[in-house]
Tab-separated table of C-alpha atoms in Angstrom:
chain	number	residue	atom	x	y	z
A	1	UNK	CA	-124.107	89.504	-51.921
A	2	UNK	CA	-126.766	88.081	-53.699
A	3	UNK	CA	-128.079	91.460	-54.816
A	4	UNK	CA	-124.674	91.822	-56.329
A	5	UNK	CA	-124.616	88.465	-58.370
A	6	UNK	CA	-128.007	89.086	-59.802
A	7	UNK	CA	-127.622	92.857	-60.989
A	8	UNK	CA	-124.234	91.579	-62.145
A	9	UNK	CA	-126.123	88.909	-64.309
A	10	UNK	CA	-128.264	91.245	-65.391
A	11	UNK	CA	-126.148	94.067	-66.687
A	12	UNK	CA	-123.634	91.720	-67.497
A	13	UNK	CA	-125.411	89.806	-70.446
A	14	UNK	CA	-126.651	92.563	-72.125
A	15	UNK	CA	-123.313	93.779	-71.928
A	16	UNK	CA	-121.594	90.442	-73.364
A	17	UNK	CA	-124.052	91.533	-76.458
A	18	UNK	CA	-123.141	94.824	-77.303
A	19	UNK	CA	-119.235	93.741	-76.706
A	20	UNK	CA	-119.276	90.832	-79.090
A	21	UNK	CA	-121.632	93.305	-81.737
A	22	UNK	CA	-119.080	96.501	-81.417
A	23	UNK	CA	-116.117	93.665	-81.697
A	24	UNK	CA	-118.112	92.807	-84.932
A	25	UNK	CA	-118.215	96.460	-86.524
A	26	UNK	CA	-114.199	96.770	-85.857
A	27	UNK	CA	-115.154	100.435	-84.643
A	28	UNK	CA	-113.516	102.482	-81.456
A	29	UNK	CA	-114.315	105.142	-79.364
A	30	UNK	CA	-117.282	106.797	-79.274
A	31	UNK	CA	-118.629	105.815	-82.593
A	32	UNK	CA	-118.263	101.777	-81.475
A	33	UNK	CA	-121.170	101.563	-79.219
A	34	UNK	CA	-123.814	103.265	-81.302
A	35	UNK	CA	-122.460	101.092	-84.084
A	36	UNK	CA	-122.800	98.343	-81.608
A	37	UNK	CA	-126.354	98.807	-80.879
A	38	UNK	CA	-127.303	99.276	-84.932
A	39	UNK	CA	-125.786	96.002	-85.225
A	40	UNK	CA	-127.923	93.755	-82.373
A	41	UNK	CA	-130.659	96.244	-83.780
A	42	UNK	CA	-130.398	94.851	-87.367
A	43	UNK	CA	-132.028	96.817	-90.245
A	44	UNK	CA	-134.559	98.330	-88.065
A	45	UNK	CA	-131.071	99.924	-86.482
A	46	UNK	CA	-130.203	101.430	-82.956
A	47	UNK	CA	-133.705	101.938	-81.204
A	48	UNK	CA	-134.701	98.280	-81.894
A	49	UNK	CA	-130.916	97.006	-80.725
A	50	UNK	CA	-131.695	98.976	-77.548
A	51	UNK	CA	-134.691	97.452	-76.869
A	52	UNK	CA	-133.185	94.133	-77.425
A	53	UNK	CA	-130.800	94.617	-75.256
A	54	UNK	CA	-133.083	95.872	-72.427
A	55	UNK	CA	-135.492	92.744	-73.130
A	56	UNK	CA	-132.029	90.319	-72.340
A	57	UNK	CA	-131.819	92.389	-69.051
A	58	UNK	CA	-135.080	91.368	-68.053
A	59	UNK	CA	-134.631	87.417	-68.859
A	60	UNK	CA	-131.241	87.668	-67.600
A	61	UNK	CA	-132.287	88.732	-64.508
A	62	UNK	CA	-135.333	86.363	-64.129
A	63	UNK	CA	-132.707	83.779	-64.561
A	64	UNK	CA	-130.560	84.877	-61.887
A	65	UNK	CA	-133.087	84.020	-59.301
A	66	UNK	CA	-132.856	80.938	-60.614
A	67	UNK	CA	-129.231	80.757	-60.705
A	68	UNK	CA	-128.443	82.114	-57.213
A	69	UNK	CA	-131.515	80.694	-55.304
A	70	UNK	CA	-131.416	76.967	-56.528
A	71	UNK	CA	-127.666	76.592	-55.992
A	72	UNK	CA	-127.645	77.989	-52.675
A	73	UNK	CA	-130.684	75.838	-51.539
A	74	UNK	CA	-129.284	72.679	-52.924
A	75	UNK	CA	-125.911	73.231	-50.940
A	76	UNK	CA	-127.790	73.761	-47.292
A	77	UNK	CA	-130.036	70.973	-48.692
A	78	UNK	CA	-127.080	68.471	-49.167
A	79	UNK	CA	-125.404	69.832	-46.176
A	80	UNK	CA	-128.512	69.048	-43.898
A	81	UNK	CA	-127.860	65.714	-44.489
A	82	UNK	CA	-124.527	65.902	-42.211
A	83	UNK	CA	-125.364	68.767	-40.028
A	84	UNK	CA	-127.653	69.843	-37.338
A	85	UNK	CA	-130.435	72.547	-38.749
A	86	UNK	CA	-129.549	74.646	-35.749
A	87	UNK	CA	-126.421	74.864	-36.685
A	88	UNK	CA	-127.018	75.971	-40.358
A	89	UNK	CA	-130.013	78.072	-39.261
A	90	UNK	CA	-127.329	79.719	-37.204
A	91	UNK	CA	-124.716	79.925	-40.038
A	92	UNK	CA	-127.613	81.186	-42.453
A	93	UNK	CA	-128.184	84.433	-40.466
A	94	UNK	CA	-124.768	85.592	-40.491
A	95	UNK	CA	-124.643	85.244	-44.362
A	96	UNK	CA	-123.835	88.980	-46.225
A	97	UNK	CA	-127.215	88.379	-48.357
A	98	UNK	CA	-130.996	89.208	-48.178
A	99	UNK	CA	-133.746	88.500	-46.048
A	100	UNK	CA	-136.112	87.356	-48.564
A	101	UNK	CA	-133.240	84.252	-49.283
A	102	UNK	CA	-132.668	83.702	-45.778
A	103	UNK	CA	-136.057	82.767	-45.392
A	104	UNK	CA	-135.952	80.603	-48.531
A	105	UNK	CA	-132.873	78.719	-46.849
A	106	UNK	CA	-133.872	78.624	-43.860
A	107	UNK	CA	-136.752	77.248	-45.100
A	108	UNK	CA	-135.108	74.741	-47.312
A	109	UNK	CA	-133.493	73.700	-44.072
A	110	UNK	CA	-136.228	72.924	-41.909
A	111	UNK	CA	-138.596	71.396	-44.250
A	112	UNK	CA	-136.218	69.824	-46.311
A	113	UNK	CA	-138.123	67.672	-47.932
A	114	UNK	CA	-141.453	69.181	-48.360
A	115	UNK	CA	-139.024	71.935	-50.054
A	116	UNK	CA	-137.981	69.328	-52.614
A	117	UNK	CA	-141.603	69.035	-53.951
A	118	UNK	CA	-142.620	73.206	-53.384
A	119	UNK	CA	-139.043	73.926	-55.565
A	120	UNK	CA	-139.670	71.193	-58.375
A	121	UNK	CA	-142.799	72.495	-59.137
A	122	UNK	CA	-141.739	76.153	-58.832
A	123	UNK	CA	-139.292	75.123	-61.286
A	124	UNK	CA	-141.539	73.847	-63.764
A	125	UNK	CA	-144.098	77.020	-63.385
A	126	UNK	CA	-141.308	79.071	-63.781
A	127	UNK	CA	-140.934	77.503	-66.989
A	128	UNK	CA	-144.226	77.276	-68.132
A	129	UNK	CA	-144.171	80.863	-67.391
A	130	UNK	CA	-141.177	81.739	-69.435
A	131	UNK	CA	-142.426	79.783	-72.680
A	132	UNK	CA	-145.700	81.420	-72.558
A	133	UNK	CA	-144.007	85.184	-72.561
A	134	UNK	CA	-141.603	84.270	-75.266
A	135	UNK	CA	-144.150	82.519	-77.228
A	136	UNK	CA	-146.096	85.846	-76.804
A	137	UNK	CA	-143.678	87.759	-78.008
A	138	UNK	CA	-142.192	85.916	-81.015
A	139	UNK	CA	-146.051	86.142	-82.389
A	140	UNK	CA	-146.054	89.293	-82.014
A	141	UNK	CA	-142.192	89.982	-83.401
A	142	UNK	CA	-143.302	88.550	-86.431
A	143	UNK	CA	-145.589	91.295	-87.643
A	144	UNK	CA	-142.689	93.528	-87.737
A	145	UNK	CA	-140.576	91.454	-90.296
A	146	UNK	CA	-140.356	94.244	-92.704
A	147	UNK	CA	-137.645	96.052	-90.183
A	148	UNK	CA	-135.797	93.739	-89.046
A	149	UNK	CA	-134.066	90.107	-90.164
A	150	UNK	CA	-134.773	88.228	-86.596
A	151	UNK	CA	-138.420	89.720	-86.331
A	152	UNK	CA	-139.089	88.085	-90.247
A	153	UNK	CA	-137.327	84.821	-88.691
A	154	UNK	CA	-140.079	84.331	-85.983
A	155	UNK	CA	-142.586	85.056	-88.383
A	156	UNK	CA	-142.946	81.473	-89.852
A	157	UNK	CA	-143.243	79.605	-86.728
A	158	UNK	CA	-147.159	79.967	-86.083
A	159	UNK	CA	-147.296	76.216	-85.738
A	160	UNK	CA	-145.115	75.855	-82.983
A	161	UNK	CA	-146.457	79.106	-81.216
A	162	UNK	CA	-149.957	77.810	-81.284
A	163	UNK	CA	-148.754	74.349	-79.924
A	164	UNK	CA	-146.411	76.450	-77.520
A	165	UNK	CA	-149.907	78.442	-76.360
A	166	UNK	CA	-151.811	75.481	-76.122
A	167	UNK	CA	-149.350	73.721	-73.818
A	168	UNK	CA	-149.333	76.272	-71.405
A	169	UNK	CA	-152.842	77.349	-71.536
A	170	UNK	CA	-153.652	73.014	-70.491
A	171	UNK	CA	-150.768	73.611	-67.944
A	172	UNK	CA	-151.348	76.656	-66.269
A	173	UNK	CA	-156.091	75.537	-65.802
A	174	UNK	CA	-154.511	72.253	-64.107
A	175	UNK	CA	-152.300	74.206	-61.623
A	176	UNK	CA	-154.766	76.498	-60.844
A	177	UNK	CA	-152.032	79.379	-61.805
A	178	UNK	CA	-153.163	83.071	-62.356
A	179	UNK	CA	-155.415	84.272	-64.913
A	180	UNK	CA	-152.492	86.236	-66.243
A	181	UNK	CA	-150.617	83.383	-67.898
A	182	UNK	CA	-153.582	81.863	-68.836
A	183	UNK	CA	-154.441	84.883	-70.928
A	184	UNK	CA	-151.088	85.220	-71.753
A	185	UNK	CA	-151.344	82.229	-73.203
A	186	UNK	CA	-154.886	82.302	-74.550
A	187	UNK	CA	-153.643	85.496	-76.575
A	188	UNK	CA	-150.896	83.291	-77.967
A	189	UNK	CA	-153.283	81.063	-79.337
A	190	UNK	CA	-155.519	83.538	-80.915
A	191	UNK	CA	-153.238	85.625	-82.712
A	192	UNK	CA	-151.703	82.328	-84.348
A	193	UNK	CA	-154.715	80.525	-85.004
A	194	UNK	CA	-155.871	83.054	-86.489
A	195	UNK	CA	-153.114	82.694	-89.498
A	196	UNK	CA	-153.541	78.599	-89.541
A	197	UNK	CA	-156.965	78.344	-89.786
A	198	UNK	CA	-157.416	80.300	-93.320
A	199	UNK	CA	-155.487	77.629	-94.796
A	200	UNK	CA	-157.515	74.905	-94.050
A	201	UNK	CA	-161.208	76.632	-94.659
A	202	UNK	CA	-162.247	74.189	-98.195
A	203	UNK	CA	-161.523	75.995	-101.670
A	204	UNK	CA	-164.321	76.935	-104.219
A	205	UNK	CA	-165.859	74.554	-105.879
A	206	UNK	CA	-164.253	73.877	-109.134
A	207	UNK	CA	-167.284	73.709	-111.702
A	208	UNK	CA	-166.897	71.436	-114.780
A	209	UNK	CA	-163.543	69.787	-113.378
A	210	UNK	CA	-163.008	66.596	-114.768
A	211	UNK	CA	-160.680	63.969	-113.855
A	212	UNK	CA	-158.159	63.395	-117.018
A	213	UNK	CA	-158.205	67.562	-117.578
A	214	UNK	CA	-155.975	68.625	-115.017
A	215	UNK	CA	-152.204	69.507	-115.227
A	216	UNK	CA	-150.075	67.691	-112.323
A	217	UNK	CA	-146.905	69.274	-111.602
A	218	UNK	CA	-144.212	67.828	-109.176
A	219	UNK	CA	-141.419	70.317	-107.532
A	220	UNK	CA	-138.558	68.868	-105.261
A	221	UNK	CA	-136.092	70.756	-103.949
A	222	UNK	CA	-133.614	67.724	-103.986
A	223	UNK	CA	-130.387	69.257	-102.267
A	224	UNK	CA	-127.424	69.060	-103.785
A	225	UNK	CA	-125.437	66.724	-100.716
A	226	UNK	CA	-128.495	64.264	-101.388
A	227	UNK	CA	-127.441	61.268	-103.009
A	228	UNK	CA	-130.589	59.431	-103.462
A	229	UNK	CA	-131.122	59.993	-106.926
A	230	UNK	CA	-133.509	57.045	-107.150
A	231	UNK	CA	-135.545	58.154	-104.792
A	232	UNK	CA	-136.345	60.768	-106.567
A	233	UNK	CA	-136.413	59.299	-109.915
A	234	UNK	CA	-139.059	56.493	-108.449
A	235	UNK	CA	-141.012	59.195	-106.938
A	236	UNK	CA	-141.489	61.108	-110.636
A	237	UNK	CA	-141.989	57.519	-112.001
A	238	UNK	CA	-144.879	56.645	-109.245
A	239	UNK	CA	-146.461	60.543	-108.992
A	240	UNK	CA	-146.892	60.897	-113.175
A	241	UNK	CA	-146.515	64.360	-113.201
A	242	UNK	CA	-147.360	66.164	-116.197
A	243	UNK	CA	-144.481	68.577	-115.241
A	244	UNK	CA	-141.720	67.730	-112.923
A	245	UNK	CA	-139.319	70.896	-111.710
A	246	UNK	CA	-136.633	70.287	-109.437
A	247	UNK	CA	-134.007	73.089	-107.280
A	248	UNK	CA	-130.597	73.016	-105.785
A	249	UNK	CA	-130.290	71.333	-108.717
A	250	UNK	CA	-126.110	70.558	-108.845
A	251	UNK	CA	-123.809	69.275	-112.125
A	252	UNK	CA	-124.163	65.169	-110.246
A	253	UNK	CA	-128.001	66.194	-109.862
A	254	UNK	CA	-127.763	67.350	-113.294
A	255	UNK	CA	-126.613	64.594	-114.943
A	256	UNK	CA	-128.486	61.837	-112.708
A	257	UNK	CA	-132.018	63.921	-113.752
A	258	UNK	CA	-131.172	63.331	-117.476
A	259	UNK	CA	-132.704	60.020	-117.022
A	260	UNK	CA	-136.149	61.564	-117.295
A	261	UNK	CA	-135.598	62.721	-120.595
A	262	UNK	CA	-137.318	58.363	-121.649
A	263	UNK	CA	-140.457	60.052	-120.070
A	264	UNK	CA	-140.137	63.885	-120.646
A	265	UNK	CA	-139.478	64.984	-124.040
A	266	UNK	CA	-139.126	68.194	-123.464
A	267	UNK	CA	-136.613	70.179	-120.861
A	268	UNK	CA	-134.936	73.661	-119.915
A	269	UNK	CA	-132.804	73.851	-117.588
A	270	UNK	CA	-129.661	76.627	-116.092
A	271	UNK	CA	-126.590	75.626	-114.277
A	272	UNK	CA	-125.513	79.138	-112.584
A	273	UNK	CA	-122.797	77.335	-110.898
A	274	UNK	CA	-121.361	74.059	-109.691
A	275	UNK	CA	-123.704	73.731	-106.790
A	276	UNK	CA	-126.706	75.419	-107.981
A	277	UNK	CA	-129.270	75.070	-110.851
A	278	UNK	CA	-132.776	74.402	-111.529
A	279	UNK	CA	-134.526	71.858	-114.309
A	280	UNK	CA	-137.383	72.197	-116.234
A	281	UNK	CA	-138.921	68.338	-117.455
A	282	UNK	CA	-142.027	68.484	-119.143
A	283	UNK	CA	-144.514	65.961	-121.506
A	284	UNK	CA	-145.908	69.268	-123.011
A	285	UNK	CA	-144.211	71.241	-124.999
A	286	UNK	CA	-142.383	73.823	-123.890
A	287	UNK	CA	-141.939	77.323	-125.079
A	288	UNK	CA	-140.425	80.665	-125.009
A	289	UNK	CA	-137.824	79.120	-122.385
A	290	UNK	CA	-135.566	81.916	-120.663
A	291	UNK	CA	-133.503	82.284	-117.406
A	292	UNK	CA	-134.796	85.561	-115.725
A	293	UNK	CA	-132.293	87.237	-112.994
A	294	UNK	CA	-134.420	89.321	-110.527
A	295	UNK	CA	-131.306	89.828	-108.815
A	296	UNK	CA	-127.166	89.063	-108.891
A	297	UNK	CA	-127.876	85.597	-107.183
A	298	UNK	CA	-130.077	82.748	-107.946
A	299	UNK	CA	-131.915	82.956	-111.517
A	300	UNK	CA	-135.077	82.218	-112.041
A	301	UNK	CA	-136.412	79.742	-114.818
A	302	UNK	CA	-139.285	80.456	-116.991
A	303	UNK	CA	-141.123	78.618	-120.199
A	304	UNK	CA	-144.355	78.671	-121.218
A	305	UNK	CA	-146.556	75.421	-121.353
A	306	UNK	CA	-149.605	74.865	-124.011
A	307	UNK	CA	-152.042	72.844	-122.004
A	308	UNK	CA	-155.772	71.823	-123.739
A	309	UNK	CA	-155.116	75.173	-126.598
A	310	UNK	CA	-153.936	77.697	-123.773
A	311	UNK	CA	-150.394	78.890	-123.314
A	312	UNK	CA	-149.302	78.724	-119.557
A	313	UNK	CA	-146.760	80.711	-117.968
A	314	UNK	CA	-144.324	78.761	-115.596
A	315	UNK	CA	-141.798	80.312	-113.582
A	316	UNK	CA	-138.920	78.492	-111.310
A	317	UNK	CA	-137.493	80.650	-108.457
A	318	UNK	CA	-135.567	79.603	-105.465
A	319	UNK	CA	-134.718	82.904	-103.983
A	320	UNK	CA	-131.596	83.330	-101.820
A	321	UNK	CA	-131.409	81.704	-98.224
A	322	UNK	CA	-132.107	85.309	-95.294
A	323	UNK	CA	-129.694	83.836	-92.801
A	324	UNK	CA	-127.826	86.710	-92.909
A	325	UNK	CA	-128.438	90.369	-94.201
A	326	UNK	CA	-127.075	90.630	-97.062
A	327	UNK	CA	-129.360	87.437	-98.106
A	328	UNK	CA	-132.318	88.444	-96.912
A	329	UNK	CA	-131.879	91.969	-98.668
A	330	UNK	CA	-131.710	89.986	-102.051
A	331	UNK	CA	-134.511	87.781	-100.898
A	332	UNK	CA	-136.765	90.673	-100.206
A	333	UNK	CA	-135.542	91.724	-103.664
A	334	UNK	CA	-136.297	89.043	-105.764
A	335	UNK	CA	-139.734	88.144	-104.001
A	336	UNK	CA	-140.984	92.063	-105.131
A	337	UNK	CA	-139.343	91.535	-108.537
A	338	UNK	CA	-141.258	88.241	-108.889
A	339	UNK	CA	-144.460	90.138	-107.817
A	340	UNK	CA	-143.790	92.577	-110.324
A	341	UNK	CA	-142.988	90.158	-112.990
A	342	UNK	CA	-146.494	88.150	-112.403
A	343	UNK	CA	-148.275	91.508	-112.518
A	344	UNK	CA	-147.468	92.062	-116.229
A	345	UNK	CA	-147.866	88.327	-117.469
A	346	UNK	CA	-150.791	88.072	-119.518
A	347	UNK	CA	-151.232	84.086	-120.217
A	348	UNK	CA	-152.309	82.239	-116.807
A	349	UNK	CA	-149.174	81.936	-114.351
A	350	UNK	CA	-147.968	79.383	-111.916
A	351	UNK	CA	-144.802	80.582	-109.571
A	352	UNK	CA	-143.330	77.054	-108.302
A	353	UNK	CA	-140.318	76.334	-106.459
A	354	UNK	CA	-138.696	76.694	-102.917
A	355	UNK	CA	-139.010	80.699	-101.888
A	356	UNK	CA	-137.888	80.622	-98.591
A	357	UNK	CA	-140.052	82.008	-96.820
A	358	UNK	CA	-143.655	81.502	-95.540
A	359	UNK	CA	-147.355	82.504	-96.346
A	360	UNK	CA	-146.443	84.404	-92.857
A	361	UNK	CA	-143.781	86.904	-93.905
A	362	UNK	CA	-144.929	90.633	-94.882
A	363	UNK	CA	-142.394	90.267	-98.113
A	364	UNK	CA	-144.360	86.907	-98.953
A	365	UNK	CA	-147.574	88.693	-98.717
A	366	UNK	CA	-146.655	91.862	-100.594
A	367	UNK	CA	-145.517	89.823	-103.789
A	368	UNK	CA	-148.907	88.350	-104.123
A	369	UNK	CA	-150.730	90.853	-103.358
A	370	UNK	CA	-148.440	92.513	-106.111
A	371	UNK	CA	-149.027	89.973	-108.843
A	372	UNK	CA	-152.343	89.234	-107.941
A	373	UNK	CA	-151.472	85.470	-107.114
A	374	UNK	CA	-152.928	82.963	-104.612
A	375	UNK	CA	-151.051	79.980	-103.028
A	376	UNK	CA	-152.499	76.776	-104.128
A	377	UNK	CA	-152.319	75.041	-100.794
A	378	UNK	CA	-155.217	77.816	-99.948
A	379	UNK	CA	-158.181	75.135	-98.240
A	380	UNK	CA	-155.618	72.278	-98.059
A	381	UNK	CA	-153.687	72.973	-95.029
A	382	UNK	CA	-150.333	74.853	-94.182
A	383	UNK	CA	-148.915	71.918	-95.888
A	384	UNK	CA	-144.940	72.352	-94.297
A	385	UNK	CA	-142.162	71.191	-96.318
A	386	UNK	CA	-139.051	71.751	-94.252
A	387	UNK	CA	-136.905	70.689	-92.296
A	388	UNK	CA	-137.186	66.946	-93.084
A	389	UNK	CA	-134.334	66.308	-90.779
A	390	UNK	CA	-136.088	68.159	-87.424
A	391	UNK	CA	-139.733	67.987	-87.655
A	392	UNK	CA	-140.488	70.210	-84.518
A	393	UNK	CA	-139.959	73.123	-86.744
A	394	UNK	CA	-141.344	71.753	-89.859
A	395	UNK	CA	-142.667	75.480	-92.013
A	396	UNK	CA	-143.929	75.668	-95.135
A	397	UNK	CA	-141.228	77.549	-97.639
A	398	UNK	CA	-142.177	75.308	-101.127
A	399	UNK	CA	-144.801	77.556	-102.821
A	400	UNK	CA	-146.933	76.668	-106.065
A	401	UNK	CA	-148.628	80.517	-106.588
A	402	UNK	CA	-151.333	80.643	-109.037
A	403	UNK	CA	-153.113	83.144	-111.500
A	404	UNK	CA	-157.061	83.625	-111.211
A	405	UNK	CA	-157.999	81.867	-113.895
A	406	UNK	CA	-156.203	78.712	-112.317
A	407	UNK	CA	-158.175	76.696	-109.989
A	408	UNK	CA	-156.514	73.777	-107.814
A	409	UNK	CA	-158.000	70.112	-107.709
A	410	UNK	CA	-155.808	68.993	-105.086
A	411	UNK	CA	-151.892	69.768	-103.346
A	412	UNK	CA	-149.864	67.573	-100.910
A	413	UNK	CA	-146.628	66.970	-99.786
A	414	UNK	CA	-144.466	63.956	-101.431
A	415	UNK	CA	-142.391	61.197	-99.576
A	416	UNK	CA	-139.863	61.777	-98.554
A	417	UNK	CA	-136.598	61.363	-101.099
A	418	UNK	CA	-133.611	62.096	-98.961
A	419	UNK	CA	-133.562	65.931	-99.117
A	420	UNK	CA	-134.178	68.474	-96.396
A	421	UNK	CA	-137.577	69.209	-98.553
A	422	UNK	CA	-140.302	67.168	-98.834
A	423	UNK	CA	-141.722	67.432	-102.475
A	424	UNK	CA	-145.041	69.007	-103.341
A	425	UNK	CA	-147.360	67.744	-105.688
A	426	UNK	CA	-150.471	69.876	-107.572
A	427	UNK	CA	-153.479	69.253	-109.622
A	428	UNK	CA	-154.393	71.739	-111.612
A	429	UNK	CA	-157.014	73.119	-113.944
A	430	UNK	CA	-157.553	75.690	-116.150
C-alpha cells in the first residue's frame, strides 16, 4: 500500500504540471501534451519541459518517504501511549505494506523514544540534504539563461547559493555525514564564489585623481506607489550629486521631483505613460537630449553632459520587468540594443539606471561585452540594490556601466527612501 501512495506521488505531481500547462495552451488531443511540455519547457521548448518534469518526479518521490513514513510512525507513536507494543507489533505485521516500513514501525514502537531523537535528526539531514542538491542545481541552471526564462531567474542568486553551500558544508563536517554532500556542497561554493569574488578584487589605481574633479551622479529607482517624496528629495539634498536620475518615475513623482529644479538648472525628462517615466536633473548643462526606444516598451533617456571641456554621453534605461515571456523577450531585446548603441558612441559613455537583471545573466554579459562597457561597482562589491522589502534575496539589478576612458573613485548604495530600490551613488572621473 505504501508502494502505491509513493509511485502515486510521484507520477502524480509531474502530472498535476503538465495538466495545469496543456490547460494553459487551450489545446486537445494529441497536439495538447506536446504543447504541454513546450510550455513547462519555456523557450528552450519540449526537451527541457521533459526534463523538468522528470526532475519533479524525483523530489516528489523523495518527499513521499517523507510523507508516508512520518505520518505512519507518528500514529503507532501516539497510539503506544494507550496500547500494549505487543499488540501493535502484532497489528503492524498484518498491515498490506512493505517490510522495510514494518521495521521502521515496529521500530518506532519499541524504542519509542530513542526514535523521537533518530527521526528529528533524520529530518533535519534530510533537509540539509535537499538544500544542498537544489542549491547545486540552481548554480548550475543559471549558466543556461540564454534558453530558458526560469534558468536566467536562478542566475542572480549567487549570494544566497554561496550562503546556501556554506550552511550545509558547516552542517554536514559536524554530523559527520558522507563526503558526498559535503562535496556537493563544497562544489556549490566554488562555482558561486567564483562569480562574487571578482567584484570585490580593488580597481586600478586612478592616477592624477583629485578630490573636487570628479562627477557624482545619484540614480533611484523611486517606485511609483512610494510616497516618500522627501525622502528622496533630502537624500539628493544630503548626497550633492552633480547629476541626479531617477526611474519609475510617475505624473505625482513627476511633479513632486520639480522641486529640484532650485538646485538643478538643467533637466530632460519623458513621461511614456501615467505610471512610468524617467528624469534627467543636472548642474551641468545638458545637451543633445533625446528619448531613444530600443524596443515598443520602456524608452530610454539620453543627453550629453560637458564635464571639465569633454562632452559625456549619458543614457537612462530601465528595461522591461522578465517575469513573464513576453517581458523577458523585450528585455533581452533592449539590453543587445543598448550594447549596440554604446558600441557606436564616440564621446565617453555612462549607462545608469535599473536594468533588471544582474552582472550574472548571459544577456547582461553579452551587452557589455558588446559595447565594450564595465560596471562601475567592479572592486567595490556586488553592491545589491533590491528587494528593500525582503533582504534574504537582496541582487544587484541598478547598474552604472562605464566607457574606458572613465575611471570610478568610489560607488555605494544610498539609504534607504521608501522604494523597493536602494539608490546608488558614483564618483567619477574622466
Amino acid at each position: 500500500m505504501d508502494s502505491i501512495i509513493r509511485n502515486t506521488i510521484t507520477v502524480g505531481l509531474p502530472a498535476l504540471m503538465l495538466f495545469i500547462a496543456i490547460v494553459a495552451t487551450g489545446k486537445t488531443g494529441d497536439a495538447a501534451v506536446w504543447s504541454g511540455l513546450v510550455k513547462v519547457g519555456g523557450s528552450f521548448g519540449m526537451p527541457i519541459g521533459l526534463g523538468v518534469l522528470v526532475f519533479v518526479g524525483f523530489v516528489a518521490n523523495y518527499f513521499s518517504y517523507f510523507l508516508v513514513d512520518s505520518l505512519l510512525v507518528r500514529f503507532y507513536q501516539k497510539r503506544r501511549e494507550l496500547e500494549p507494543p505487543e499488540q501493535l507489533v502484532t497489528e503492524i505485521d498484518k498491515l498490506p505494506i512493505t517490510n522495510d516500513l514494518k521495521i521502521k514501525l515496529k521500530w518506532a514502537v519499541i524504542h519509542s523514544s530513542n526514535y523521537k531523537i533518530i527521526s528529528l535528526k533524520h529530518v533535519i539531514s534530510k533537509w540539509f540534504i535537499l538544500a544542498a542538491i537544489v542549491g547545486a542545481l540552481l548554480s548550475i541552471a543559471g549558466y543556461l539563461g540564454e534558453f530558458n526564462i526560469l534558468f536566467e531567474l536562478s542566475s542572480h542568486f549567487k549570494l544566497q547559493y554561496l550562503l546556501v553551500g556554506f550552511s550545509t558544508f558547516i552542517f554536514f563536517a559536524l554530523v559527520r555525514s558522507k563526503k558526498t554532500w559535503l562535496l556537493v556542497s563544497a562544489f556549490c561554493i566554488i562555482i558561486n564564489l567564483a562569480e562574487i569574488v571578482p567584484w570585490y578584487f580593488p580597481p586600478p589605481a586612478l592616477a592624477g585623481a583629485t578630490a573636487g574633479q570628479n562627477l557624482r551622479i545619484l540614480h533611484s529607482n523611486v517606485l511609483r506607489s512610494n510616497r516618500r517624496y522627501s525622502e528622496v528629495i533630502s537624500l539628493v539634498k544630503a548626497e550633492q550629486p552633480d547629476i541626479a536620475v531617477f526611474v519609475e518615475v510617475n505624473s505625482s513623482w513627476a511633479k513632486q521631483l520639480s522641486v529640484l529644479s532650485e538646485i538643478f538648472p538643467y533637466s530632460s525628462t519623458q513621461q511614456e505613460s501615467e505610471r512610468f517615466g524617467s528624469a534627467i536633473y543636472s548642474k551641468l548643462p545638458l545637451e543633445n537630449s533625446s528619448v531613444k526606444a530600443f524596443s515598443n516598451q520602456r524608452k530610454s533617456l539620453s543627453a550629453d553632459v560637458k564635464f571639465q571641456g569633454k562632452i559625456i554621453s549619458l543614457l537612462l534605461a530601465h528595461p522591461t520587468v522578465p517575469i513573464k515571456q513576453k517581458s523577458f523577450i523585450n528585455r533581452n531585446k533592449q539590453l543587445a540594443a543598448i550594447g549596440e548603441y554604446a558600441a557606436q558612441v564616440k564621446n565617453p559613455l555612462i549607462v545608469v539606471g535599473d536594468l533588471n537583471t544582474t552582472m550574472w545573466s548571459p544577456f547582461y554579459k553579452n551587452m557589455v561585452k558588446t559595447g565594450n562597457l564595465r560596471n562601475a561597482r567592479s572592486g567595490f562589491g556586488i553592491l545589491p540594490t533590491w528587494p528593500t522589502f525582503m533582504p534574504l534575496a537582496y541582487i544587484p539589478i541598478d547598474h552604472f556601466l562605464v566607457s574606458k576612458e572613465i575611471g570610478v573613485l568610489k560607488i555605494r548604495t544610498g539609504r534607504n527612501v521608501g522604494s523597493d530600490h536602494l539608490p546608488l551613488i558614483t564618483d567619477l572621473v574622466i
